[in-house]
Short mmCIF file of C-alpha atoms in Angstrom, two decimals:
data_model
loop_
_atom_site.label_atom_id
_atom_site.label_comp_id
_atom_site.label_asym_id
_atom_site.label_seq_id
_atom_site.Cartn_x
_atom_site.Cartn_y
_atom_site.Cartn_z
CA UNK A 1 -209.46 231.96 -105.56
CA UNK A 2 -206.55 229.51 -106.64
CA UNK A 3 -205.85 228.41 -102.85
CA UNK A 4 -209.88 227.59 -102.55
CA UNK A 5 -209.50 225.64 -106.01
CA UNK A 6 -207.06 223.52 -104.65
CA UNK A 7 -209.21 222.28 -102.03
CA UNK A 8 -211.88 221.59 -103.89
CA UNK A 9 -211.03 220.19 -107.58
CA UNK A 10 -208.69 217.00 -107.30
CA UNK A 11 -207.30 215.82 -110.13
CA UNK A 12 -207.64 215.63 -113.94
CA UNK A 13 -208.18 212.95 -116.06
CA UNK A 14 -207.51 213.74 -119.87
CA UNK A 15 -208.94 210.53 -122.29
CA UNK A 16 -207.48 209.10 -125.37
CA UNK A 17 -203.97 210.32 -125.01
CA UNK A 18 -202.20 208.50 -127.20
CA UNK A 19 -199.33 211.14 -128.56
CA UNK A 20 -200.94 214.28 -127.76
CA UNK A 21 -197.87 215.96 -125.75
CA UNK A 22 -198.36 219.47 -126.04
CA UNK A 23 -201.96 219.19 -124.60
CA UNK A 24 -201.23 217.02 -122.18
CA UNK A 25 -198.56 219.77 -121.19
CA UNK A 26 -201.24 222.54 -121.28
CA UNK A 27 -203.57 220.69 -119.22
CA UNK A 28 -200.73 220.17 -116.27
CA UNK A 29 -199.86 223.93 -116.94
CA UNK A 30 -203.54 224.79 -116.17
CA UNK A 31 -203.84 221.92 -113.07
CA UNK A 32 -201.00 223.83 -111.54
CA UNK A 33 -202.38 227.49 -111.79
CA UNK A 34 -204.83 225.55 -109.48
CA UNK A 35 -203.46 223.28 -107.17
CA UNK A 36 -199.36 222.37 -107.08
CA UNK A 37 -200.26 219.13 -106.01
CA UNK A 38 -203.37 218.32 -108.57
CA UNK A 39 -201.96 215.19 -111.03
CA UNK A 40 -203.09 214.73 -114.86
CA UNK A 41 -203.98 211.38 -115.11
CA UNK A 42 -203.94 209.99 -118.87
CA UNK A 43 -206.38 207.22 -119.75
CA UNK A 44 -205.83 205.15 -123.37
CA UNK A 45 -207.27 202.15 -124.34
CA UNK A 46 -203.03 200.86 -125.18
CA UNK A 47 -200.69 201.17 -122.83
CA UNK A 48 -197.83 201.26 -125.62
CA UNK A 49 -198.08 205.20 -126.25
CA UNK A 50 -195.77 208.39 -125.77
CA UNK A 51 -198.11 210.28 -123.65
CA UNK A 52 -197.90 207.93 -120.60
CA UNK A 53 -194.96 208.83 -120.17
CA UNK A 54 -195.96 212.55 -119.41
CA UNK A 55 -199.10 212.31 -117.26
CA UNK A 56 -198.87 211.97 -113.75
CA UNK A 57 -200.49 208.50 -113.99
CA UNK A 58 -201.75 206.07 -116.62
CA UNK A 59 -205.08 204.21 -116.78
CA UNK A 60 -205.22 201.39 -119.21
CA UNK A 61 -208.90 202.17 -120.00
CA UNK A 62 -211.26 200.21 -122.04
CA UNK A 63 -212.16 200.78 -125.45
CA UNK A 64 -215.13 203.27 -125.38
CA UNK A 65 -217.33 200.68 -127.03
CA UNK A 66 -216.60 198.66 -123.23
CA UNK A 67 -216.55 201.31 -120.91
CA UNK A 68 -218.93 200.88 -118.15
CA UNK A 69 -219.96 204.87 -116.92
CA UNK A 70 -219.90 202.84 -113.10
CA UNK A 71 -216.57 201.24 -113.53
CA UNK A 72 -215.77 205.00 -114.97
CA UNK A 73 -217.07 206.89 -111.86
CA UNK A 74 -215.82 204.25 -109.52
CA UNK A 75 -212.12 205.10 -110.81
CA UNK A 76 -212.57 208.75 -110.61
CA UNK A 77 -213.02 208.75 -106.70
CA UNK A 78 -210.93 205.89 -105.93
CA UNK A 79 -208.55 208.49 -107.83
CA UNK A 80 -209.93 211.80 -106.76
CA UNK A 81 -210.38 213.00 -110.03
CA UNK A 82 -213.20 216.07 -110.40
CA UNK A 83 -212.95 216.55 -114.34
CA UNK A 84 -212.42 215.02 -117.27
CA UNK A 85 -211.32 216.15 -120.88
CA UNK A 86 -211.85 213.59 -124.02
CA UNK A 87 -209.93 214.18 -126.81
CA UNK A 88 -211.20 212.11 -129.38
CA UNK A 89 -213.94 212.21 -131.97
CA UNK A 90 -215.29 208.92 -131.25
CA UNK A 91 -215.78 209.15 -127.21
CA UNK A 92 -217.27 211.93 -127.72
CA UNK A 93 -221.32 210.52 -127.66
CA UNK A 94 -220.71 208.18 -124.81
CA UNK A 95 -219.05 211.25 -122.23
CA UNK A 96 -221.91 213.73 -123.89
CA UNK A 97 -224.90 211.06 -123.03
CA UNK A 98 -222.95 210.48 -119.55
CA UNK A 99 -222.08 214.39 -118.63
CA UNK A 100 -225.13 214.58 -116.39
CA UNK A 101 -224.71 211.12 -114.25
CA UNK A 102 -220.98 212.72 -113.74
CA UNK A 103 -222.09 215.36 -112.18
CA UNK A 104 -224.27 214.13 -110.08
CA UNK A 105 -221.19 212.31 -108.54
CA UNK A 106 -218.83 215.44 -108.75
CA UNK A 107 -217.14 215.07 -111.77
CA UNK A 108 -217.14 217.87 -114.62
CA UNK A 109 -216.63 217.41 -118.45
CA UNK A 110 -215.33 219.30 -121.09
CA UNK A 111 -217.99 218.67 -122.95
CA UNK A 112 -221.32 219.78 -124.91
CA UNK A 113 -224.55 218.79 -125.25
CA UNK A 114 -225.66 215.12 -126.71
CA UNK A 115 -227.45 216.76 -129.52
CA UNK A 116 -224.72 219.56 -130.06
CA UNK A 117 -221.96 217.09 -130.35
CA UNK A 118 -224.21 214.93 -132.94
CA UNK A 119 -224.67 217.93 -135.27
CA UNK A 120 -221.03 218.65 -135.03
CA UNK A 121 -220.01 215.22 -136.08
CA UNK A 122 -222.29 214.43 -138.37
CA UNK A 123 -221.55 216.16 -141.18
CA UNK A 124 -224.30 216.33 -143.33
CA UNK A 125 -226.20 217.21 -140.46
CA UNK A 126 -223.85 220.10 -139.70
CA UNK A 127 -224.53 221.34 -143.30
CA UNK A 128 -227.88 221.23 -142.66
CA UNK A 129 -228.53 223.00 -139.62
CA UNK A 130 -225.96 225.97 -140.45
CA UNK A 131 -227.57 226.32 -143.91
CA UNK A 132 -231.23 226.69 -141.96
CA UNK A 133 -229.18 229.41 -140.14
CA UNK A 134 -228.07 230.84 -142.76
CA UNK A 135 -224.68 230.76 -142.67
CA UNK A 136 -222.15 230.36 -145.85
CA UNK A 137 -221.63 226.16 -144.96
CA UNK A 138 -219.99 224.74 -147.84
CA UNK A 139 -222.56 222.31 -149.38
CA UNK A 140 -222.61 218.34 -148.26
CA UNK A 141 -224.92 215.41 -150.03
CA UNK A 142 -224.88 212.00 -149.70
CA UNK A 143 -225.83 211.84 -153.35
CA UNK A 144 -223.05 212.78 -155.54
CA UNK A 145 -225.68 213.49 -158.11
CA UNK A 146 -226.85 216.76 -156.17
CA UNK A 147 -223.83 218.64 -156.91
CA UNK A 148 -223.03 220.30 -159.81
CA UNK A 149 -219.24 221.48 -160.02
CA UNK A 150 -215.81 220.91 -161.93
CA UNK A 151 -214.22 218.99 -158.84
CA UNK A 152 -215.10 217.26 -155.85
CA UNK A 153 -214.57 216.44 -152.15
CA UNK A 154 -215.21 212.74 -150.80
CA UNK A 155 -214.88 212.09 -147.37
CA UNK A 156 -216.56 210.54 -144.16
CA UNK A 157 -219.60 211.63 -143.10
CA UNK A 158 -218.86 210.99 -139.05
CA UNK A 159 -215.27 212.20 -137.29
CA UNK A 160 -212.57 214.05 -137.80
CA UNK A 161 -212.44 215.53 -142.31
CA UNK A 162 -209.17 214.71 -142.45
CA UNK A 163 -209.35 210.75 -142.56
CA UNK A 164 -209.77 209.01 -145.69
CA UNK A 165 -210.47 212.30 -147.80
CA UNK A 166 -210.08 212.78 -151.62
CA UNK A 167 -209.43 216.30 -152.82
CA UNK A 168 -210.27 217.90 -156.24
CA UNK A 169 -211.78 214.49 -157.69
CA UNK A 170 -213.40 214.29 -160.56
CA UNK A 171 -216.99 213.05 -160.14
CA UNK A 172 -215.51 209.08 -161.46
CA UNK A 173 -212.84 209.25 -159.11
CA UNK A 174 -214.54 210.55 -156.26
CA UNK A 175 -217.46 208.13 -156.40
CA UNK A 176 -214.64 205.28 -156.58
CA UNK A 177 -213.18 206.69 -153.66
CA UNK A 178 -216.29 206.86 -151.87
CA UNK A 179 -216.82 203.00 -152.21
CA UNK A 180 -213.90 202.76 -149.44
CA UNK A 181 -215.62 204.91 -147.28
CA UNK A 182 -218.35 203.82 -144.37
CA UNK A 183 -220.27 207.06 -144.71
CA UNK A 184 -219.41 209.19 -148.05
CA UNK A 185 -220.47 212.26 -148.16
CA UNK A 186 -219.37 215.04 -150.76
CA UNK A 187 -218.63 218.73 -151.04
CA UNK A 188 -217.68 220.99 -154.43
CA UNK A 189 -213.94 221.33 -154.24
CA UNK A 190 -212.71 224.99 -153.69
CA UNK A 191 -209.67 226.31 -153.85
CA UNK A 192 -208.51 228.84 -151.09
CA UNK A 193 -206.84 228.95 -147.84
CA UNK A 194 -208.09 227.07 -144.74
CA UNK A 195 -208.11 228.81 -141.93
CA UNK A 196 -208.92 227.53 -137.90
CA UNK A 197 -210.59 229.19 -135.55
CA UNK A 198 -210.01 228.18 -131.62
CA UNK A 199 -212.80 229.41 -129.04
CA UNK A 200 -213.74 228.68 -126.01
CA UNK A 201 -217.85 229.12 -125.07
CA UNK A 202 -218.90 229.07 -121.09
CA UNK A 203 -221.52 227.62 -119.36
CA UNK A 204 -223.80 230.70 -119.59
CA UNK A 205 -223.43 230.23 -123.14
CA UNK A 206 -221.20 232.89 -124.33
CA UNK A 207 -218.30 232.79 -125.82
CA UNK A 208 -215.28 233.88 -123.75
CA UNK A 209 -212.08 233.65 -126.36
CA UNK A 210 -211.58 233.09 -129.92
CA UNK A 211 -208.57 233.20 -131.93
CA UNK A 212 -208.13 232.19 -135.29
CA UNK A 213 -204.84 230.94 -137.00
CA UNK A 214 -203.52 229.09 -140.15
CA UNK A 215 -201.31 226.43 -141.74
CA UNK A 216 -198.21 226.89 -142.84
CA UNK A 217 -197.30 223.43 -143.17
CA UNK A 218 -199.58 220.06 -143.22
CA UNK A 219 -198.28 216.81 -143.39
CA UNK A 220 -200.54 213.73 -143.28
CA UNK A 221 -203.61 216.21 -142.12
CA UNK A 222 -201.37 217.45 -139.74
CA UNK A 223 -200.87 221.00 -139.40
CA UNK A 224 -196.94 221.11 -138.48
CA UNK A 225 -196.29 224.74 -139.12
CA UNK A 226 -199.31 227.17 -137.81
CA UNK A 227 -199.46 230.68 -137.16
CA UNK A 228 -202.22 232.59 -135.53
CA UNK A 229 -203.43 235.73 -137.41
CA UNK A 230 -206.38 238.30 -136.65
CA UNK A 231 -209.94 238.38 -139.02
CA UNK A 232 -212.58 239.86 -137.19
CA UNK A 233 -215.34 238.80 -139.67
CA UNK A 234 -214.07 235.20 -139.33
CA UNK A 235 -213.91 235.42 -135.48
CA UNK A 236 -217.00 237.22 -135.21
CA UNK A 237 -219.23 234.41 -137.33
CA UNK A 238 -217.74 231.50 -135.60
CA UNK A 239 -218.60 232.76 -132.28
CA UNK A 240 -222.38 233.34 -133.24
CA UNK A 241 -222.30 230.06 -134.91
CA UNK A 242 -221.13 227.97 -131.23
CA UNK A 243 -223.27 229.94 -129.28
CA UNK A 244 -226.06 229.41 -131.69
CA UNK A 245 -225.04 225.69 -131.54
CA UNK A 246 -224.86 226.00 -127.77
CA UNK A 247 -221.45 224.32 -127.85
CA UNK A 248 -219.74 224.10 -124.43
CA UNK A 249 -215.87 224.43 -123.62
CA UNK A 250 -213.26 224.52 -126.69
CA UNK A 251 -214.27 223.91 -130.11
CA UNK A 252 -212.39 224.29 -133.56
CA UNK A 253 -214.01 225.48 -137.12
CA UNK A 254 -212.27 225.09 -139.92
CA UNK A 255 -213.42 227.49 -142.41
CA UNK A 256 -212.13 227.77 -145.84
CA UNK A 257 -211.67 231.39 -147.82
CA UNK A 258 -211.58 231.48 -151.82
CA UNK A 259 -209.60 233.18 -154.21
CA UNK A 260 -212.47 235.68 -153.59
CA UNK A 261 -211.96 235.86 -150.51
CA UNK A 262 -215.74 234.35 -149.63
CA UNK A 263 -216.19 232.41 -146.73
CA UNK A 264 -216.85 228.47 -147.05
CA UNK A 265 -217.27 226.73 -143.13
CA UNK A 266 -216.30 222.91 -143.55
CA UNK A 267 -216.95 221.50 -139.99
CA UNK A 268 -216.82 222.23 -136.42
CA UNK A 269 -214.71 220.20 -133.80
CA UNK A 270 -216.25 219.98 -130.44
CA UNK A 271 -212.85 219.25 -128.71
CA UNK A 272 -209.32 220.42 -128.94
CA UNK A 273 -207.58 220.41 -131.40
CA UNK A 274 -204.28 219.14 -132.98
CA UNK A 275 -202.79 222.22 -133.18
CA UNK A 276 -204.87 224.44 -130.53
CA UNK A 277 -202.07 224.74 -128.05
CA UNK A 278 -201.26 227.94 -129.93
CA UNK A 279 -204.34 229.24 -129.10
CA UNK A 280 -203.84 228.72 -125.81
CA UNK A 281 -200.07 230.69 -126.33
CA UNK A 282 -202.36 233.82 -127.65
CA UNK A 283 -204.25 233.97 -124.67
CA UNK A 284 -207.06 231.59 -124.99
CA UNK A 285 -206.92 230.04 -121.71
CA UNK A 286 -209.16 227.16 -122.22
CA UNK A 287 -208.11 224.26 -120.08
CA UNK A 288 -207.76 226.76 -116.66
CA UNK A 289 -211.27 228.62 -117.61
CA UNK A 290 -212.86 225.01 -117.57
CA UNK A 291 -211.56 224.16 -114.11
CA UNK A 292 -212.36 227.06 -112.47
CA UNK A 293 -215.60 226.58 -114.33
CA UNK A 294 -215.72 223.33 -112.68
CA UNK A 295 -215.78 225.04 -109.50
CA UNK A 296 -218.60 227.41 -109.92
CA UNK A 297 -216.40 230.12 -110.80
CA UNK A 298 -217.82 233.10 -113.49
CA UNK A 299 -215.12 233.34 -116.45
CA UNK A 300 -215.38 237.08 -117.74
CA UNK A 301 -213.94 238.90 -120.62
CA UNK A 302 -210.83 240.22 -118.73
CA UNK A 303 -209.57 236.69 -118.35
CA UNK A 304 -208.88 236.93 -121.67
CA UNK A 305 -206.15 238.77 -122.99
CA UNK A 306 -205.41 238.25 -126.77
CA UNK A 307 -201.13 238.90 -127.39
CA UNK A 308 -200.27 241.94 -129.21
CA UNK A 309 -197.92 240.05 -131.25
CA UNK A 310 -198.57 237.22 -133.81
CA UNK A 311 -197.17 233.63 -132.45
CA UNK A 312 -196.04 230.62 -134.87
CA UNK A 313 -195.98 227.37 -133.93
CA UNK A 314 -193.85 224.32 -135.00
CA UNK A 315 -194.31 221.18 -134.55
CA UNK A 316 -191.45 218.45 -134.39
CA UNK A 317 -190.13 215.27 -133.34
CA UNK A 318 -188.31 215.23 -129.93
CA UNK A 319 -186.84 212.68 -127.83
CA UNK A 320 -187.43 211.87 -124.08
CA UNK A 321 -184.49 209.50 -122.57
CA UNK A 322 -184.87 208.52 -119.07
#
């Protein structure tokens, strides 16, 4: 299988780079199981970043708001790239609206569904479709006024939770806080661990790895300190939730659990994550399932093969001198 691959898939380009090492690492690691000769090509809208200088070539792209999906396709082939992987919340609509025209000119995407990736970045709308589901989603409003609690969450309503947030506010201080904001939306303040869950879903729709870990360490919404643990009831109900969402590729929920140890799901990232390179440690081979995937390739449940033993992750500053 891995000497027809490397006929057939080309290269890789991975989007909005900017100082994501570690998965630009994995995705070479996975381009290699494939084809020794397949590149990584990063693409970032500055050219003044530490991940150019680990991809095997660097494409000053336009800002997504610019991008032209022919000037895109027309620098995959004169590149022979076959797939992409975006990385960021915000390109996330344009390569969802554009998977299908992709295709049709040989190029796969790590990505879901137009309407999946909506309901995963919006928020509110995330709350809403979950709670028709029935699942324990911690509540989101637009109107502070809806809420009734002690303490409160303010924080965008579109992208990644971390940005801008305000934890345990009191309802004055959170609805100052909220003036900042382009979107508010707010949430009853909980206290409890956070824990993220990594999966992978296939293009039949099922889920084909999952495995949850938590932080240690966060600095600037940052997880710097991670270790991967084992909850089958936490596993178990974000899998049903991405297949019920019909997500596609790798996704991340965070999902918080009180001091009563009841489950409260904050949001779903249709992408990888900061810190989801030690997923990929544990056995959830992600970026290699997706390009054989590309290829027309069935992923089945012996690809995956969760470690025995607990791994920790730490992040840190290194230096590259060349």
């Amino acid at each position: 299988m891995t000497s027809e691959l490397l006929e057939v898939h080309g290269n890789v380009l991975i989007t909005s780079i900017s100082g994501k090492v570690p998965l630009i690492k994995a995705v070479k690691k996975a381009v290699r199981k494939c084809h020794k000769k397949g590149k990584v090509i990063g693409g970032d809208c500055s050219d003044n970043i530490v991940g150019r200088y680990f991809v095997d070539g660097f494409w000053l792209m336009p800002p997504i708001e610019q991008l032209n999906i022919e000037s895109l396709i027309n620098y995959c082939k004169q590149n022979n790239i076959k797939a992409i992987i975006p990385t960021r919340d915000g390109e996330l609509p344009f390569f969802a609206a554009n998977a299908n025209i992709l295709k049709e000119n040989g190029i796969s995407i790590m990505i879901s569904s137009y309407a999946t990736v909506q309901r995963c970045l919006d928020k509110l709308l995330f709350f809403g479709v979950l709670n028709d589901f029935n699942y324990p989603v911690i509540p989101t409003v637009a109107n502070i006024d809806e809420l009734a609690c002690e303490s409160y969450v303010a924080k965008e309503r579109y992208g990644a939770g971390s940005q801008n947030i305000a934890l345990d506010y009191s309802k004055q201080d959170a609805i100052k806080h909220a003036s900042l904001l382009e979107s508010p939306i707010f949430q009853p303040f909980i206290e409890g661990r956070e824990v993220s869950v990594d999966l992978y879903i296939g293009k039949d729709g099922v889920c084909k790895g999952v495995v949850a870990r938590t932080r240690q360490l966060v600095v600037n919404g940052e997880s710097q300190i991670t270790r991967t643990i084992r909850d089958e009831k936490i596993e178990t109900m974000c899998v049903k939730i991405a297949e019920q969402l019909e997500i596609y590729g790798h996704a991340v929920f965070q999902v918080l659990i009180d001091n009563q140890d009841n489950y409260h799901i904050i949001e779903c990232n249709n992408r990888f994550g900061g810190a989801s390179s030690l997923g990929l440690t544990a056995g959830l081979d992600s970026f290699y399932w997706f390009l054989l995937e590309s290829n027309g390739y069935s992923i089945g449940p012996e690809l995956f093969i969760r470690s025995t033993e607990e791994k920790t992750q730490v992040r840190y500053a290194e230096d590259l001198i060349f």
